[in-house]
Coordinates of C-alpha atoms in Angstrom, one line a residue:
Chain X
M264 CA 107.5 99.3 138.3
G265 CA 106.7 97.2 135.3
I266 CA 106.4 98.2 131.5
N267 CA 104.5 99.8 130.0
V268 CA 102.3 97.9 127.2
I269 CA 100.2 101.3 126.6
E270 CA 100.9 105.3 127.1
T271 CA 99.3 108.2 125.9
H272 CA 101.0 111.3 125.7
D273 CA 98.7 114.6 126.2
L274 CA 96.7 112.6 123.8
T275 CA 93.8 114.7 122.5
V276 CA 90.8 114.5 119.1
Y277 CA 89.2 117.4 118.7
Y278 CA 85.4 116.2 116.7
G279 CA 85.4 120.1 114.4
K280 CA 84.6 122.7 117.3
H281 CA 83.7 119.6 119.9
R282 CA 86.3 117.9 122.1
G283 CA 86.2 114.3 122.3
I284 CA 89.5 113.8 124.6
E285 CA 91.9 116.1 126.0
K286 CA 95.8 116.3 127.4
V287 CA 95.3 112.9 128.4
N288 CA 97.6 111.1 129.6
L289 CA 97.8 107.4 131.2
A290 CA 100.1 104.0 131.5
V291 CA 98.9 100.7 131.0
E292 CA 101.6 97.6 132.6
Q293 CA 102.3 95.0 131.6
G294 CA 99.8 92.2 133.0
E295 CA 97.6 94.4 134.5
V296 CA 94.0 95.4 134.6
F297 CA 93.0 98.4 133.8
G298 CA 89.7 99.3 134.1
F299 CA 88.7 102.7 132.8
L300 CA 85.6 104.6 133.9
G301 CA 83.3 107.7 132.9
P302 CA 79.7 108.7 131.9
N303 CA 78.5 108.5 128.3
G304 CA 80.3 111.0 126.2
A305 CA 83.5 111.6 128.5
G306 CA 85.6 110.3 126.3
K307 CA 86.9 106.7 126.7
T308 CA 85.2 105.3 123.2
T309 CA 86.9 108.2 122.0
T310 CA 90.5 107.2 124.0
Q311 CA 89.8 103.2 123.0
R312 CA 89.7 104.0 118.8
V313 CA 92.6 106.5 119.3
L314 CA 94.7 103.1 120.3
M315 CA 92.9 101.3 117.4
D316 CA 93.7 103.6 114.7
V317 CA 90.2 103.8 113.9
I318 CA 90.0 107.5 114.2
H319 CA 93.5 109.6 114.3
P320 CA 94.3 112.3 117.6
S321 CA 94.6 116.2 117.1
S322 CA 97.8 116.4 119.1
G323 CA 99.5 114.2 121.1
R324 CA 100.6 110.9 120.8
A325 CA 99.5 106.8 122.0
T326 CA 102.0 103.8 121.9
I327 CA 101.0 100.2 122.6
F328 CA 104.0 98.2 122.7
G329 CA 107.0 100.7 122.2
M330 CA 105.2 101.5 118.7
D331 CA 103.0 104.3 117.6
C332 CA 100.0 103.7 117.0
Q333 CA 99.1 105.7 113.9
K334 CA 102.7 104.9 112.6
E335 CA 102.9 101.0 113.5
G336 CA 99.3 100.2 114.0
V337 CA 99.4 97.6 111.7
A338 CA 102.5 95.9 113.8
I339 CA 100.5 96.3 117.2
R340 CA 97.1 95.5 116.0
K341 CA 98.6 91.9 115.1
R342 CA 99.9 91.2 119.1
L343 CA 95.7 92.5 120.2
S344 CA 92.7 92.4 119.7
Y345 CA 89.9 94.5 120.2
L346 CA 85.9 94.4 121.5
P347 CA 84.3 97.6 120.4
G348 CA 81.5 98.9 122.6
E349 CA 78.7 99.7 119.6
L350 CA 79.4 96.3 118.1
N351 CA 77.8 96.0 115.3
L352 CA 78.1 92.3 112.5
Y353 CA 77.7 90.8 109.0
P354 CA 73.6 89.9 109.6
N355 CA 74.5 87.5 106.6
M356 CA 77.1 86.0 108.1
R357 CA 77.2 82.3 110.4
A358 CA 79.2 83.6 113.4
N359 CA 81.8 80.5 112.7
A360 CA 82.2 82.0 109.6
F361 CA 83.0 85.8 110.6
L362 CA 85.4 83.9 113.6
D363 CA 87.2 82.2 110.6
M364 CA 87.4 85.6 108.5
L365 CA 88.3 87.6 111.6
A366 CA 91.1 84.4 112.7
S367 CA 92.2 83.7 109.5
L368 CA 93.0 88.8 109.2
Q369 CA 94.5 88.4 112.0
D370 CA 96.9 85.9 111.5
G371 CA 95.3 82.3 111.8
S372 CA 96.7 80.8 114.3
T373 CA 93.4 80.7 116.1
D374 CA 93.2 77.5 118.6
K375 CA 89.6 76.2 117.7
H376 CA 89.8 73.8 120.6
Y377 CA 89.8 77.2 122.4
R378 CA 87.6 78.9 120.5
D379 CA 85.2 76.2 120.9
Q380 CA 85.3 75.8 124.8
L381 CA 84.5 80.1 124.6
C382 CA 81.8 79.5 122.8
Q383 CA 80.6 76.9 124.9
R384 CA 81.4 78.4 128.1
L385 CA 79.4 81.9 126.9
D386 CA 76.3 79.3 125.6
L387 CA 76.6 80.6 122.3
D388 CA 75.8 78.1 118.7
P389 CA 78.3 79.6 116.4
T390 CA 76.3 77.7 113.8
R391 CA 73.6 80.3 113.2
K392 CA 73.3 83.6 111.2
M393 CA 74.4 87.2 113.3
K394 CA 71.1 88.4 111.9
E395 CA 69.4 85.7 114.3
Y396 CA 71.4 86.8 117.1
S397 CA 69.5 88.7 120.4
R398 CA 72.0 91.0 121.3
G399 CA 73.7 89.7 123.9
N400 CA 74.2 86.5 122.1
K401 CA 75.9 89.0 119.2
Q402 CA 77.6 90.4 122.4
K403 CA 79.4 87.0 123.1
V404 CA 80.4 86.7 119.3
G405 CA 82.2 90.2 120.0
V406 CA 83.6 88.5 123.1
V407 CA 84.6 85.0 121.9
A408 CA 86.4 87.2 119.0
A409 CA 88.1 89.0 121.1
F410 CA 89.6 86.2 123.5
M411 CA 89.7 83.6 120.9
D412 CA 93.4 84.7 119.1
K413 CA 95.2 84.7 123.3
P414 CA 96.6 88.3 122.3
D415 CA 99.0 89.6 124.2
L416 CA 96.9 93.0 124.6
L417 CA 93.1 93.0 124.9
I418 CA 90.9 96.1 124.2
L419 CA 87.4 95.9 125.3
D420 CA 84.8 98.7 125.2
E421 CA 82.1 97.5 127.2
P422 CA 82.5 93.6 127.8
T423 CA 79.8 93.3 129.6
S424 CA 76.8 95.2 127.6
G425 CA 73.8 93.4 127.2
L426 CA 75.0 90.2 128.6
D427 CA 73.0 88.3 131.8
P428 CA 74.8 88.4 135.0
L429 CA 75.8 84.9 134.5
V430 CA 77.3 85.4 131.5
Q431 CA 78.7 88.4 132.2
Q432 CA 80.5 86.5 135.5
T433 CA 82.5 84.2 133.0
V434 CA 83.4 87.4 131.0
M435 CA 85.3 88.7 134.1
E436 CA 86.1 84.8 135.0
L437 CA 88.1 85.5 131.2
V438 CA 89.5 88.5 131.9
Q439 CA 91.0 87.2 135.2
E440 CA 92.5 83.9 133.0
V441 CA 94.1 86.7 130.7
K442 CA 95.6 88.3 133.8
A443 CA 96.9 84.6 135.2
D444 CA 98.4 84.8 131.8
G445 CA 100.6 87.8 132.2
R446 CA 98.3 89.1 129.5
T447 CA 97.0 92.6 129.8
V448 CA 93.7 94.0 129.5
F449 CA 92.5 97.9 128.9
F450 CA 88.6 98.4 129.3
S451 CA 86.1 100.1 129.8
S452 CA 82.4 99.7 132.1
H453 CA 80.0 100.9 133.2
I454 CA 79.7 97.9 136.1
L455 CA 81.4 99.1 138.8
P456 CA 81.7 96.5 141.0
E457 CA 83.0 93.9 138.1
V458 CA 85.1 96.7 137.4
Q459 CA 86.3 96.4 141.2
S460 CA 86.5 93.2 141.1
V461 CA 88.8 92.5 138.9
C462 CA 91.0 95.9 137.7
D463 CA 94.3 96.2 139.3
R464 CA 94.1 99.5 138.3
V465 CA 91.5 102.1 137.0
G466 CA 91.3 106.1 135.4
I467 CA 88.2 108.4 135.5
I468 CA 88.2 109.9 132.8
R469 CA 85.2 113.3 133.1
D470 CA 84.5 116.0 130.2
G471 CA 87.8 114.7 128.0
Q472 CA 90.0 114.4 131.0
L473 CA 91.4 112.5 132.6
I474 CA 91.0 112.9 136.7
Q475 CA 92.4 110.4 138.5
T476 CA 94.6 106.9 138.1
A477 CA 95.2 104.4 140.6
S478 CA 95.2 101.5 142.2
V479 CA 91.6 100.1 143.0
E480 CA 92.8 99.2 146.3
S481 CA 94.3 103.1 147.0
L482 CA 91.2 105.1 146.3
T483 CA 89.0 103.0 148.3
K484 CA 91.6 103.9 151.0
Q485 CA 92.3 107.3 149.7
A486 CA 88.8 108.9 149.2
F487 CA 87.5 108.9 151.9
K488 CA 86.1 106.9 155.0
R489 CA 83.0 105.7 156.1
L490 CA 82.0 105.6 160.4
H491 CA 79.4 104.2 161.8
L492 CA 79.2 105.3 165.6
T493 CA 76.9 104.0 167.6
F494 CA 76.7 105.9 171.0
Q495 CA 75.0 105.6 174.4
N496 CA 74.8 109.8 174.8
M497 CA 73.4 111.0 171.4
P498 CA 75.5 114.0 170.2
P499 CA 73.7 117.1 169.1
A500 CA 72.5 117.8 165.5
D501 CA 75.6 120.1 164.8
A502 CA 78.0 118.1 166.8
F503 CA 80.0 116.7 163.4
T504 CA 79.5 120.5 161.8
M505 CA 83.5 120.6 160.4
D506 CA 85.5 120.9 158.1
G507 CA 86.5 117.5 155.8
V508 CA 83.2 115.4 157.9
T509 CA 79.8 114.8 156.2
E510 CA 77.2 113.3 158.5
T511 CA 75.3 111.3 155.7
G512 CA 72.2 110.6 158.4
R513 CA 71.2 108.9 161.6
D514 CA 69.3 105.7 162.4
G515 CA 68.1 105.0 166.5
Q516 CA 71.6 106.0 168.5
M517 CA 73.9 105.7 165.4
V518 CA 75.2 108.7 163.5
M519 CA 76.9 107.8 159.7
L520 CA 80.3 109.8 158.5
E521 CA 81.8 110.7 155.6
V522 CA 85.4 111.8 156.7
R523 CA 88.0 112.5 154.3
S524 CA 89.8 114.3 156.8
G525 CA 90.4 114.9 160.4
L526 CA 89.1 111.5 162.0
A527 CA 91.1 112.3 165.3
K528 CA 89.1 115.5 165.8
V529 CA 85.8 113.3 164.8
M530 CA 87.1 110.9 167.8
E531 CA 87.7 113.7 170.5
V532 CA 83.9 115.0 169.5
A533 CA 82.4 112.0 170.0
V534 CA 84.0 110.2 172.9
P535 CA 82.1 112.3 176.0
Y536 CA 79.2 110.7 174.3
Q537 CA 80.2 107.5 174.8
I538 CA 80.7 105.5 172.3
Q539 CA 79.3 102.1 171.8
D540 CA 80.6 100.5 168.5
V541 CA 82.7 101.8 166.0
E542 CA 81.9 100.5 162.6
S543 CA 83.8 101.0 159.4
P544 CA 82.0 100.1 156.4
Q545 CA 84.2 99.6 152.7
V546 CA 83.4 102.4 150.5
T547 CA 82.7 100.8 147.1
L548 CA 84.2 101.8 143.7
E549 CA 81.1 103.1 142.8
E550 CA 80.7 105.8 145.6
I551 CA 84.1 106.7 144.5
F552 CA 82.9 107.1 141.1
L553 CA 80.0 109.3 142.4
N554 CA 81.7 111.1 144.4
F555 CA 83.7 111.9 141.5
Y556 CA 81.3 113.5 139.5
G557 CA 79.5 115.2 142.4
R558 CA 76.6 112.4 143.0
T559 CA 75.5 110.3 145.4
I560 CA 74.1 106.8 145.3
N561 CA 70.6 108.2 145.0
G562 CA 70.9 110.5 142.0
G563 CA 70.9 113.9 144.1
K564 CA 73.9 116.0 143.6
Chain T
M181 CA 94.0 89.8 103.1
F182 CA 92.4 88.0 101.0
N183 CA 89.7 86.5 103.3
L184 CA 88.5 90.3 103.0
F185 CA 88.7 89.7 99.7
K186 CA 86.5 86.3 99.7
H187 CA 84.2 88.0 102.0
E188 CA 83.6 90.4 99.8
L189 CA 82.8 88.4 96.3
F190 CA 81.2 85.8 97.9
S191 CA 78.6 87.8 100.5
R192 CA 77.5 89.1 96.9
W193 CA 77.2 85.5 94.8
R194 CA 73.2 86.1 95.3
A195 CA 73.1 89.6 94.4
V196 CA 75.8 89.0 91.1
I197 CA 73.6 86.4 89.8
G198 CA 69.8 88.1 90.9
W199 CA 71.8 91.6 88.8
G200 CA 72.9 89.1 86.1
I201 CA 69.3 87.1 85.1
G202 CA 67.1 90.3 86.1
L203 CA 68.8 92.1 83.2
S204 CA 68.7 89.5 81.0
M205 CA 64.9 89.2 82.1
F206 CA 64.9 93.0 81.0
S207 CA 67.2 92.1 78.0
A208 CA 65.2 88.8 76.7
L209 CA 61.7 91.6 77.7
Y210 CA 62.6 94.2 75.4
V211 CA 64.4 92.4 72.3
G212 CA 61.9 89.4 72.3
V213 CA 59.3 91.9 71.6
Y214 CA 60.9 94.1 68.8
P215 CA 59.9 91.6 65.5
S216 CA 55.9 91.8 67.1
F217 CA 56.2 95.0 66.5
A218 CA 58.9 95.5 63.7
D219 CA 57.0 97.2 61.4
Q220 CA 55.5 100.0 63.5
M221 CA 59.0 101.2 65.2
T222 CA 59.7 103.7 62.3
A223 CA 57.5 105.7 62.8
F224 CA 60.0 106.1 66.1
A225 CA 62.4 107.9 63.7
N226 CA 62.3 111.1 63.5
V227 CA 61.0 111.9 67.3
E228 CA 63.4 114.4 69.0
F229 CA 62.5 113.1 72.5
Y230 CA 64.1 110.0 71.6
K231 CA 66.9 111.5 69.1
L232 CA 68.0 113.9 72.7
L233 CA 68.3 110.6 74.3
G234 CA 70.9 109.7 71.4
M235 CA 68.0 106.6 70.6
D236 CA 67.2 105.5 67.0
L237 CA 64.7 102.6 67.1
A238 CA 63.9 102.5 63.6
S239 CA 65.9 99.5 62.8
F240 CA 66.7 96.7 64.9
A241 CA 70.3 97.4 65.8
G242 CA 69.5 100.7 66.8
Y243 CA 66.9 99.6 68.9
I244 CA 69.1 96.8 71.0
A245 CA 71.7 99.4 71.2
S246 CA 69.7 102.1 72.1
I247 CA 67.5 99.7 74.7
V248 CA 69.9 96.8 75.2
V249 CA 74.2 98.4 74.9
Q250 CA 72.6 102.1 76.6
I251 CA 70.2 101.0 78.8
L252 CA 71.2 98.1 80.9
P253 CA 74.8 100.3 81.8
I254 CA 72.6 102.6 82.7
I255 CA 70.4 100.0 84.9
L256 CA 73.5 98.4 86.3
G257 CA 75.2 101.7 87.0
V258 CA 73.1 102.6 89.8
N259 CA 73.5 99.1 91.1
V260 CA 77.7 99.9 90.9
I261 CA 77.0 103.1 92.8
M262 CA 75.4 101.5 95.9
L263 CA 77.8 99.0 96.1
A264 CA 80.7 101.0 95.1
I265 CA 79.1 104.0 98.6
G266 CA 78.4 101.0 100.2
T267 CA 81.4 99.2 100.8
L268 CA 83.0 101.2 103.2
A269 CA 80.6 104.3 103.5
G270 CA 78.2 101.8 103.8
E271 CA 79.7 99.4 106.1
E272 CA 80.8 102.5 108.8
D273 CA 77.8 103.4 108.6
S274 CA 76.3 99.7 109.8
G275 CA 79.1 100.0 112.1
T276 CA 81.0 96.4 110.9
L277 CA 83.7 99.0 109.6
E278 CA 85.6 99.6 112.9
L279 CA 85.5 95.4 113.5
V280 CA 87.5 95.1 110.1
V281 CA 89.6 98.9 110.4
A282 CA 91.0 96.8 113.6
M283 CA 92.5 94.3 112.0
P284 CA 96.5 94.3 111.2
L285 CA 95.7 95.6 108.1
Y286 CA 97.0 98.6 106.8
R287 CA 94.2 101.2 105.2
W288 CA 95.2 100.3 101.4
Q289 CA 94.8 96.7 101.8
I290 CA 90.7 96.9 102.8
V291 CA 90.1 99.6 100.1
A292 CA 92.1 97.8 97.7
M293 CA 90.5 93.8 98.4
K294 CA 87.1 95.7 98.3
T295 CA 87.7 97.0 95.2
V296 CA 89.6 93.9 93.2
A297 CA 86.5 91.7 94.6
L298 CA 83.8 94.6 93.5
L299 CA 85.1 94.9 90.4
I300 CA 85.5 91.2 89.8
A301 CA 81.6 91.1 90.7
I302 CA 80.4 93.8 88.7
L303 CA 82.0 92.1 86.1
L304 CA 80.7 88.4 86.6
I305 CA 77.3 90.3 86.1
M306 CA 77.6 91.5 83.1
L307 CA 78.9 88.4 82.0
I308 CA 76.1 86.9 82.9
F309 CA 74.1 89.6 81.3
G310 CA 76.1 89.7 78.5
A311 CA 75.4 86.1 77.9
G312 CA 71.8 86.1 77.9
S313 CA 71.3 89.2 76.9
A314 CA 73.7 87.6 73.5
L315 CA 71.2 84.2 74.2
V316 CA 68.2 86.0 73.3
L317 CA 68.9 87.8 70.4
A318 CA 70.1 84.6 69.0
I319 CA 66.6 82.8 70.0
V320 CA 65.1 85.8 68.5
T321 CA 67.3 85.6 65.4
A322 CA 66.7 81.8 64.8
T323 CA 62.9 82.6 64.8
T324 CA 62.0 85.4 63.3
D325 CA 61.9 86.7 59.6
V326 CA 62.4 90.2 60.8
A327 CA 65.8 91.2 58.9
I328 CA 68.9 91.5 61.8
D329 CA 72.1 93.1 60.6
T330 CA 73.2 92.7 64.9
T331 CA 74.8 89.2 65.8
P332 CA 75.0 88.2 69.5
M333 CA 78.5 88.1 69.9
Q334 CA 78.0 91.9 68.5
L335 CA 76.2 92.5 71.3
Y336 CA 78.4 90.7 74.4
G337 CA 81.0 92.7 73.1
A338 CA 79.1 95.8 72.9
L339 CA 77.6 95.2 76.1
L340 CA 81.1 94.4 77.7
G341 CA 82.7 97.8 76.2
A342 CA 80.6 99.4 78.7
Y343 CA 82.5 97.5 81.8
P344 CA 85.5 100.5 82.1
L345 CA 82.4 102.8 82.2
M346 CA 81.9 100.5 85.3
V347 CA 85.5 101.3 86.5
A348 CA 84.9 104.9 86.7
L349 CA 81.5 105.1 88.3
F350 CA 83.1 102.0 91.1
G351 CA 86.3 105.0 91.0
V352 CA 84.0 108.4 92.2
S353 CA 81.8 106.6 94.1
L354 CA 84.5 104.8 95.3
F355 CA 86.1 107.9 96.5
L356 CA 82.8 110.2 97.6
G357 CA 82.0 106.9 99.6
T358 CA 85.6 107.9 101.7
F359 CA 85.3 111.4 100.9
M360 CA 82.0 112.6 102.2
P361 CA 80.7 112.7 105.9
S362 CA 78.3 110.2 105.2
R363 CA 76.5 107.1 103.1
R364 CA 73.7 109.3 102.0
S365 CA 75.7 112.1 101.4
A366 CA 78.0 110.5 99.2
M367 CA 74.8 108.8 97.5
T368 CA 73.1 112.3 97.1
L369 CA 76.0 113.7 95.9
M370 CA 77.0 110.7 93.3
I371 CA 73.6 110.3 92.1
F372 CA 73.3 113.7 90.9
L373 CA 76.7 113.5 88.9
Y374 CA 75.4 110.8 87.6
I375 CA 72.1 112.2 86.2
A376 CA 74.0 115.2 85.7
S377 CA 76.8 113.1 83.5
Y378 CA 73.7 111.6 81.5
G379 CA 71.7 114.6 80.9
I380 CA 75.3 116.8 79.3
N381 CA 75.4 113.6 76.8
S382 CA 71.8 113.5 75.6
V383 CA 72.3 118.1 75.6
S384 CA 75.5 117.7 73.5
N385 CA 74.6 115.2 71.0
L386 CA 71.6 117.5 70.5
V387 CA 72.7 121.2 70.5
E388 CA 75.6 121.4 68.0
S389 CA 77.2 125.0 70.1
L390 CA 77.1 122.4 73.1
H391 CA 79.2 119.4 71.5
W392 CA 82.4 120.5 73.3
L393 CA 80.1 119.6 77.2
K394 CA 80.7 115.8 76.0
T395 CA 84.0 115.8 77.1
F396 CA 82.7 115.9 81.1
S397 CA 80.2 113.2 81.0
L398 CA 81.3 109.7 81.1
F399 CA 78.5 108.8 79.1
S400 CA 79.6 110.2 75.9
Y401 CA 83.2 108.2 75.9
V402 CA 80.8 104.6 75.5
N403 CA 79.7 104.2 72.3
T404 CA 75.4 103.3 72.4
A405 CA 75.2 104.0 68.6
V406 CA 74.0 101.3 66.2
S407 CA 77.5 101.8 64.9
V408 CA 79.1 100.3 68.0
F409 CA 78.1 96.9 66.7
T410 CA 80.2 97.3 63.6
E411 CA 82.9 99.3 64.8
G412 CA 83.2 99.0 68.3
H413 CA 83.9 100.9 71.2
D414 CA 86.5 103.5 71.1
V415 CA 89.8 102.3 72.9
G416 CA 91.1 105.1 73.7
K417 CA 88.0 106.5 75.5
L418 CA 87.3 102.8 77.4
L419 CA 91.1 103.9 78.4
V420 CA 90.4 106.8 79.5
L421 CA 87.4 106.0 82.0
L422 CA 89.2 103.1 83.5
A423 CA 92.2 106.3 84.1
V424 CA 89.4 108.2 85.8
G425 CA 88.8 105.1 87.7
A426 CA 92.2 104.3 88.5
V427 CA 92.2 107.8 89.4
F428 CA 89.4 108.6 91.7
F429 CA 90.7 104.8 93.3
G430 CA 93.6 106.3 94.0
L431 CA 92.1 109.5 95.6
A432 CA 89.5 107.1 97.1
L433 CA 93.2 105.6 99.3
W434 CA 94.7 109.1 100.1
S435 CA 90.9 110.0 101.3
F436 CA 90.5 107.0 103.6
E437 CA 93.7 106.8 105.0
G438 CA 93.0 110.0 106.7
R439 CA 89.4 109.3 107.7
N440 CA 87.7 109.3 111.2
I441 CA 86.1 105.8 111.2
T442 CA 82.9 106.0 112.9
V443 CA 83.1 109.9 113.2
G444 CA 81.8 111.3 110.2
Q445 CA 83.2 114.1 108.9
W446 CA 84.4 116.4 106.5
P447 CA 87.5 115.8 105.1
W448 CA 89.0 119.2 106.4
Q449 CA 88.0 118.7 109.7
R450 CA 89.8 115.4 110.1
A451 CA 92.8 117.0 112.0
R452 CA 95.7 115.3 111.0
N453 CA 98.4 114.4 113.8
S454 CA 101.5 116.8 113.4
A455 CA 103.6 114.9 116.3

């Protein structure tokens, strides 16, 4: 088990009477890319803001690099960078001047060559004023600001929000480069395929509570298995009506099932109808995510 | 940290020059026209309304004190309130403060750097419009036959003497910006207090039995009577204004330290972690 870069212990935030997050316990290991998933209002941004000491917890505590986020915030923030979900920039400032200012506030040791490379890779012209940028270009400025100092930890709130697919891909490559350097990334996203492609582990938050933390691999394995069985003789409609099994559809001679438990029983029922083919398509993170929220891909409950 | 100060100061250079020149032009307009109407101004000597406002328009010195020394700082005061509330509450509302707070800076450093930068900006505005007003008076003095018993330097000194009032206004506004849930609520309350403070000063000047109320008006600590040109400002009173500014700056530091940025809460809604 690696060293935990981020730890939260019963972290709770209430906004007056309204719940922000409740008893969130999570640990992010050094060198991993941790995806933080949840719908709007679930508590992702609140958690990240507590880590950055932008807001104070109502109870519980959070540590980064073993230091308390509230008491030793300055020392922590020297070693990390943060991309807020609602990125707002000074409209009359040029991107270059803004990046210079952030670099000097950090510690001034930014590698300008690397910064230029980032601008190039993201196709950003940093000589213009912020107010001249589209939303996507503003987001690129935020991405450059987050990556340019090569911090030990990046906390990114929806880093690809507003970016076109090509630039999203570049950002994911940057995340992978950070991981390859042995540095840590904690990021939230709504784009589940990108989480699946770069994250080692994910935490799923719902209604302010962390309901699951697991590796992407184990999540996709443990959630449920999808079985597509092709038969010589089609079984009756209620053949697979049993606990832990859901028949999701039929297509010609094929029956599509989601199996949470009782795989042996399913096969036992299926064999007499002469199975011609068995497929088990991979379950995507998106399906697992929606499964946690009791919804299907097409939006039904 | 110094770069935050630099950003805060240099990003306002246009506003500094604009306000400095704008107020100088206001000064030029009112001072420049006086000689043309000098003989008619004695008619205002006993107008109760002007007395209520603490204005003496009958003499040139009184007119300058009433219009330039009294009114210009009142106008600048509105700008000071907007600057002070805008620098923290305004940036919080617009969303840029979150990035600044996420830098490796103590919150007191953010408040201190912004305060120093803005107080310098306000001083620069006063230096510019003070110089502009003095220049206008020098030109008017040299080109008119009307008796003027005020020198440009006396006017300059009288105008700069209002700086502690700006410091006090800045402090109170800064505090409200960190204390109130939003820029709008802070601005509303501060403008109300500003008008009330001016009103209290005017009424207590006019009604002897309400003279004690003056203590509660920041305006009463600045000499805007014609005597300001000969006697100057009361240093003790100016120190009171600086002390008010310092106390509220301290309160702003305390309030900002506990503020949940981006949330917009009242202080009693901000749960502090006891863990």
